Short mmCIF file of C-alpha atoms in Angstrom, two decimals:
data_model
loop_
_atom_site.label_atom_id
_atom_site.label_comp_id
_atom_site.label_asym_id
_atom_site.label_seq_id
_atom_site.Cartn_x
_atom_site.Cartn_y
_atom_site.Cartn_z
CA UNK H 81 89.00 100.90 94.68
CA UNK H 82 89.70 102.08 91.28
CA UNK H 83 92.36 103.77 89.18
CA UNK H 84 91.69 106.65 86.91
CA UNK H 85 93.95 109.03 84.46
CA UNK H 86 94.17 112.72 85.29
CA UNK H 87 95.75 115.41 83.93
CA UNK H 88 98.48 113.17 82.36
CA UNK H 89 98.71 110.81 85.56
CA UNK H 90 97.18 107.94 87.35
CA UNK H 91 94.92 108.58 90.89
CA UNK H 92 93.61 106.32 92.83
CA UNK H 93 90.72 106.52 94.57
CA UNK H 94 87.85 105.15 96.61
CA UNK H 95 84.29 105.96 96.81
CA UNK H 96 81.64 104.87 99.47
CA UNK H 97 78.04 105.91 100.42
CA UNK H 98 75.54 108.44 98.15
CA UNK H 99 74.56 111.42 98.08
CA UNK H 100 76.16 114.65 96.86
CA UNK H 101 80.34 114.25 96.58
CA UNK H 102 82.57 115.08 99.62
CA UNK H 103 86.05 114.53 98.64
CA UNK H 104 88.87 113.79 101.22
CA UNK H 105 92.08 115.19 100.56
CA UNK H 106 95.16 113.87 102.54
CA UNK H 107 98.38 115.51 103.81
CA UNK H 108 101.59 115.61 103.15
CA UNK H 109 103.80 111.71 103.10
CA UNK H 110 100.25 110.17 103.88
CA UNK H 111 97.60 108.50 101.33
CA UNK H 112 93.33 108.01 101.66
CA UNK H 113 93.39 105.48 104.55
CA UNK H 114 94.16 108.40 107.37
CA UNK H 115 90.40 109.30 106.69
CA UNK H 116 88.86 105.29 106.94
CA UNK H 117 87.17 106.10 110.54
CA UNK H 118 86.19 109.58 109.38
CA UNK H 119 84.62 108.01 105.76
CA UNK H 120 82.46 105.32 107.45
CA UNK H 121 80.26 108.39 109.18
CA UNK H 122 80.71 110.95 106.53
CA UNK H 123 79.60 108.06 103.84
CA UNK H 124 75.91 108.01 105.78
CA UNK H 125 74.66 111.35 104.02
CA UNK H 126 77.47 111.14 101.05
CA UNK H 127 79.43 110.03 98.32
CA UNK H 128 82.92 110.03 99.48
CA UNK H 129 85.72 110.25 97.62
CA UNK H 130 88.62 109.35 99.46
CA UNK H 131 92.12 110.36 97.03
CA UNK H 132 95.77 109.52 97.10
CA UNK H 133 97.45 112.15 95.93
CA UNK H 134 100.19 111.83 92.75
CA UNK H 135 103.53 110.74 94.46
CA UNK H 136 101.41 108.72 97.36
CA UNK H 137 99.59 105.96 98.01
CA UNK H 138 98.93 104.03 95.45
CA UNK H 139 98.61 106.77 92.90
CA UNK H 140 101.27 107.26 90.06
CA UNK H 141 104.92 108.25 91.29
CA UNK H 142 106.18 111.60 88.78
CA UNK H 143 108.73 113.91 88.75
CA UNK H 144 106.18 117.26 89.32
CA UNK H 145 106.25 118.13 93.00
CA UNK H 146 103.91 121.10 92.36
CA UNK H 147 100.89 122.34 94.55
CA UNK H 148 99.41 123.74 91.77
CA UNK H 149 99.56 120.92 89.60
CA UNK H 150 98.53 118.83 92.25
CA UNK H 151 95.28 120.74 92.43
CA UNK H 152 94.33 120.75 88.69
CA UNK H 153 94.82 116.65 89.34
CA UNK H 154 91.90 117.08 91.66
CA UNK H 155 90.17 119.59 88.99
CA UNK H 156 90.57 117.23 86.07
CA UNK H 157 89.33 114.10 88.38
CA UNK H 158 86.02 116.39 89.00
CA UNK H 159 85.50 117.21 85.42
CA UNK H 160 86.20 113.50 84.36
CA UNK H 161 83.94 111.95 86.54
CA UNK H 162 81.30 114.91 86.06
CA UNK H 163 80.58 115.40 89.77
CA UNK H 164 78.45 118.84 90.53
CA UNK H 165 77.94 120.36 93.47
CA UNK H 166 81.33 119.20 95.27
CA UNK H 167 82.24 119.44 98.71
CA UNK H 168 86.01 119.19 100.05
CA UNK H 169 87.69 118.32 103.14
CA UNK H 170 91.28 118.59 102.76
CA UNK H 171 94.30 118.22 105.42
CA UNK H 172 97.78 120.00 105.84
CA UNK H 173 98.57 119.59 102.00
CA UNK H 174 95.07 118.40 101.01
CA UNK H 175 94.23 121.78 102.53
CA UNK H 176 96.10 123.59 100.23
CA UNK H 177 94.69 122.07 97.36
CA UNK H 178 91.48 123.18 98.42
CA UNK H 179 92.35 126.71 98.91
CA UNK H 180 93.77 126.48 95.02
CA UNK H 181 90.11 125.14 93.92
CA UNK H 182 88.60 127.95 96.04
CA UNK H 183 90.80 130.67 94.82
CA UNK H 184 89.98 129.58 90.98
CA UNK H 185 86.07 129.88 91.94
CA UNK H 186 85.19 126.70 90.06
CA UNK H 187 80.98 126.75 89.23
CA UNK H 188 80.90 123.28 90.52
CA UNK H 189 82.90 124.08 93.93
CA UNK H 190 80.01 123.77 96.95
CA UNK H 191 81.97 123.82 100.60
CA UNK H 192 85.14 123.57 101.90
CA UNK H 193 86.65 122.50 105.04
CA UNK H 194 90.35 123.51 105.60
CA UNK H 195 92.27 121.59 108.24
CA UNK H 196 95.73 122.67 109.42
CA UNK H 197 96.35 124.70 106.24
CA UNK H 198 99.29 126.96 105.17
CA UNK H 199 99.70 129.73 102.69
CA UNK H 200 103.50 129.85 102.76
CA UNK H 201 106.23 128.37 104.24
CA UNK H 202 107.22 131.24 106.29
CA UNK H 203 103.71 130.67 108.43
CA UNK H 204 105.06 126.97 109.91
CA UNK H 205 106.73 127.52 113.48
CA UNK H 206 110.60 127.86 112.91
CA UNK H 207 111.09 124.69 114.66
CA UNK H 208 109.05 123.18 112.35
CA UNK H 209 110.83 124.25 109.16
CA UNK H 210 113.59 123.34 110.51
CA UNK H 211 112.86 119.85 111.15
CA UNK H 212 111.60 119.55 107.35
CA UNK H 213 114.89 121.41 106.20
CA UNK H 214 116.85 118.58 108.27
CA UNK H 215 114.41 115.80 107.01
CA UNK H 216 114.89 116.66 103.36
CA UNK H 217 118.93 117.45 104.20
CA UNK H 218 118.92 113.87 105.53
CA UNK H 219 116.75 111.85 103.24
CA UNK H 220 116.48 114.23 99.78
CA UNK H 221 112.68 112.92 99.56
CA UNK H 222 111.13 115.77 97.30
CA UNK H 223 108.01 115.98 99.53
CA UNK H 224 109.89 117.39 102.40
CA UNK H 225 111.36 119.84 99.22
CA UNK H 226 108.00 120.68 98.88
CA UNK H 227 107.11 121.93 102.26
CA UNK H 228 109.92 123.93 101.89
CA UNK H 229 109.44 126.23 98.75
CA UNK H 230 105.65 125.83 98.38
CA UNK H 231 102.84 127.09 98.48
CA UNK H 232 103.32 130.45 97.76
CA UNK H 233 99.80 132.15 98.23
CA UNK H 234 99.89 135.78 99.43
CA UNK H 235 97.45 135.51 101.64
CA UNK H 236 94.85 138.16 99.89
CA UNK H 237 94.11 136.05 97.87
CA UNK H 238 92.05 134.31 100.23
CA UNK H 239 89.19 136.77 99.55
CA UNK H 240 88.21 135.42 96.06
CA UNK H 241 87.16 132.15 97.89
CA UNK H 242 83.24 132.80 98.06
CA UNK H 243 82.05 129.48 98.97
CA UNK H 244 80.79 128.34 102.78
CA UNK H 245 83.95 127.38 103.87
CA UNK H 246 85.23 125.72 107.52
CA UNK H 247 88.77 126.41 109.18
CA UNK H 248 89.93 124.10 112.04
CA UNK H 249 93.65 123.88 113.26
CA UNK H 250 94.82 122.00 116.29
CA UNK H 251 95.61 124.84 119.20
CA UNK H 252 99.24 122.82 118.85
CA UNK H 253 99.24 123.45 115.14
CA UNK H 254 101.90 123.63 112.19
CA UNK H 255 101.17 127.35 112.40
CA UNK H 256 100.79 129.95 115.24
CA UNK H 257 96.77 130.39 115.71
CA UNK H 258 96.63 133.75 114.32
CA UNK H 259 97.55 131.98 110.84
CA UNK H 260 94.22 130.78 110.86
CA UNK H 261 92.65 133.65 112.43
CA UNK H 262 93.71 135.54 109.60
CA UNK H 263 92.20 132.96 107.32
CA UNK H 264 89.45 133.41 109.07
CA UNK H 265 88.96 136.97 108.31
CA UNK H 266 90.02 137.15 104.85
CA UNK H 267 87.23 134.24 103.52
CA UNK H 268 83.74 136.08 104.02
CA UNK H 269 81.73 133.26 104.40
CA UNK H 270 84.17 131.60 106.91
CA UNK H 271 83.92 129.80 110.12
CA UNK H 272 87.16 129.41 112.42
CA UNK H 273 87.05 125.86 114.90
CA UNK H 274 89.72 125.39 117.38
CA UNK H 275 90.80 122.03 118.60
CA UNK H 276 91.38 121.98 122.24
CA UNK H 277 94.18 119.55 123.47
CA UNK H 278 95.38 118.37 120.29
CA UNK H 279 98.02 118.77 117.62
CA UNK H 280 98.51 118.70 113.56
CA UNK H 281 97.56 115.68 112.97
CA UNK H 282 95.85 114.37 115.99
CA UNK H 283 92.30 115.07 115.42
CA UNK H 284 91.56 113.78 111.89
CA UNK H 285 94.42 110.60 111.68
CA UNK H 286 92.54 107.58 111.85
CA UNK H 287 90.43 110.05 113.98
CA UNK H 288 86.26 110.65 113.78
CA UNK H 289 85.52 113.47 115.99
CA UNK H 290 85.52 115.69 113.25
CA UNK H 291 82.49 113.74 111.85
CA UNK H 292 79.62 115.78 113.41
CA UNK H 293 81.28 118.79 112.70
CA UNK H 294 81.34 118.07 109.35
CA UNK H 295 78.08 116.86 108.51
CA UNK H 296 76.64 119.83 110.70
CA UNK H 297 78.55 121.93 108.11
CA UNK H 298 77.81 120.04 105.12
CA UNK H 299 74.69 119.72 105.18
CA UNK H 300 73.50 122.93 106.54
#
């Protein structure tokens, strides 16, 4: 477990097993230990890095509540640590991050796997919204904030990502399915899974079913 300084903050972060780097990137209120049951397969054929994002966990608390920013934490943490040929599996926020990286078309970026991403705000169901509109009106946490006014992606943008990349949502998802499905056909070298029977969160929280999946995709 080990802290290390990133573009002007402090990550935390662990790493397990060898092999080429898979990071894990977590969602939104939540820090590196939804993916522990997921890390002990994926760490059999790689290095995972497993990150708490600024403002959770056990990473630095700031006053930038910023997508973007958030992702060049991630970049900077790559270009510190000199990984190549990095894979990323990021969830709900995590998987927004990831569609940054993508987007920017980094040389070192391998794969990506995008769980129960967004593009916008406007995509989540409008009960959902409204519950994070209520949660913020009740609590003034600046993460709920941040669900509300970010990210802000049109969603052509989506085409510049060229790497192999993997789309699953839950078929009870933030998002109406043909979110994803549009995802789907704007990233070339896309693949669309749909999780039967389960919702947001369900399927990667302290969750492994994802792990064949993954290393199936990975590795390929």
């Amino acid at each position: 477990m080990t802290l290390i300084n990133v573009n002007g903050t402090e990550l935390f972060y662990t790493k397990s097993g060898q092999g080429d780097p898979l990071l894990l990137l977590h969602g939104n209120g939540e820090d590196h230990h939804i993916f522990d049951q997921l890390s002990q397969k994926l760490e059999k054929d790689f290095a995972v890095y497993a990150i708490d994002s600024r403002n959770h966990g056990e990473s630095a608390r700031t006053e930038q509540y910023d997508y973007e920013q958030m992702a060049d934490d991630i970049i900077d943490f790559i270009d510190v640590l000199k990984l190549e040929k990095v894979n990323i599996v990021g969830f709900s926020d995590g998987a927004i991050l990831a569609i940054l990286m993508g987007i920017k078309k980094l040389s070192w970026l391998n794969k990506l796997a995008l769980l129960g991403a967004n593009t916008s705000p406007e995509q989540l169901k409008p009960e959902i919204f409204d519950h994070i509109v209520e949660k913020y009106k009740e609590t003034q946490d600046p993460l709920f904030k941040l669900m509300m006014e970010q990210p802000n992606i049109p969603l052509q943008e989506l085409r510049k990502i060229e790497v192999p990349t993997l789309i699953i949502a839950a078929d009870d998802d933030l998002c109406e399915l043909e979110i994803f499905e549009q995802m789907h056909q704007l990233i070339e070298a896309s693949d669309l899974k749909i999780m039967e029977n389960q919702d947001h969160g369900s399927y990667i929280i302290d969750n492994d079913i994802l792990a064949e999946s993954l290393l199936d995709f990975f590795s390929a």
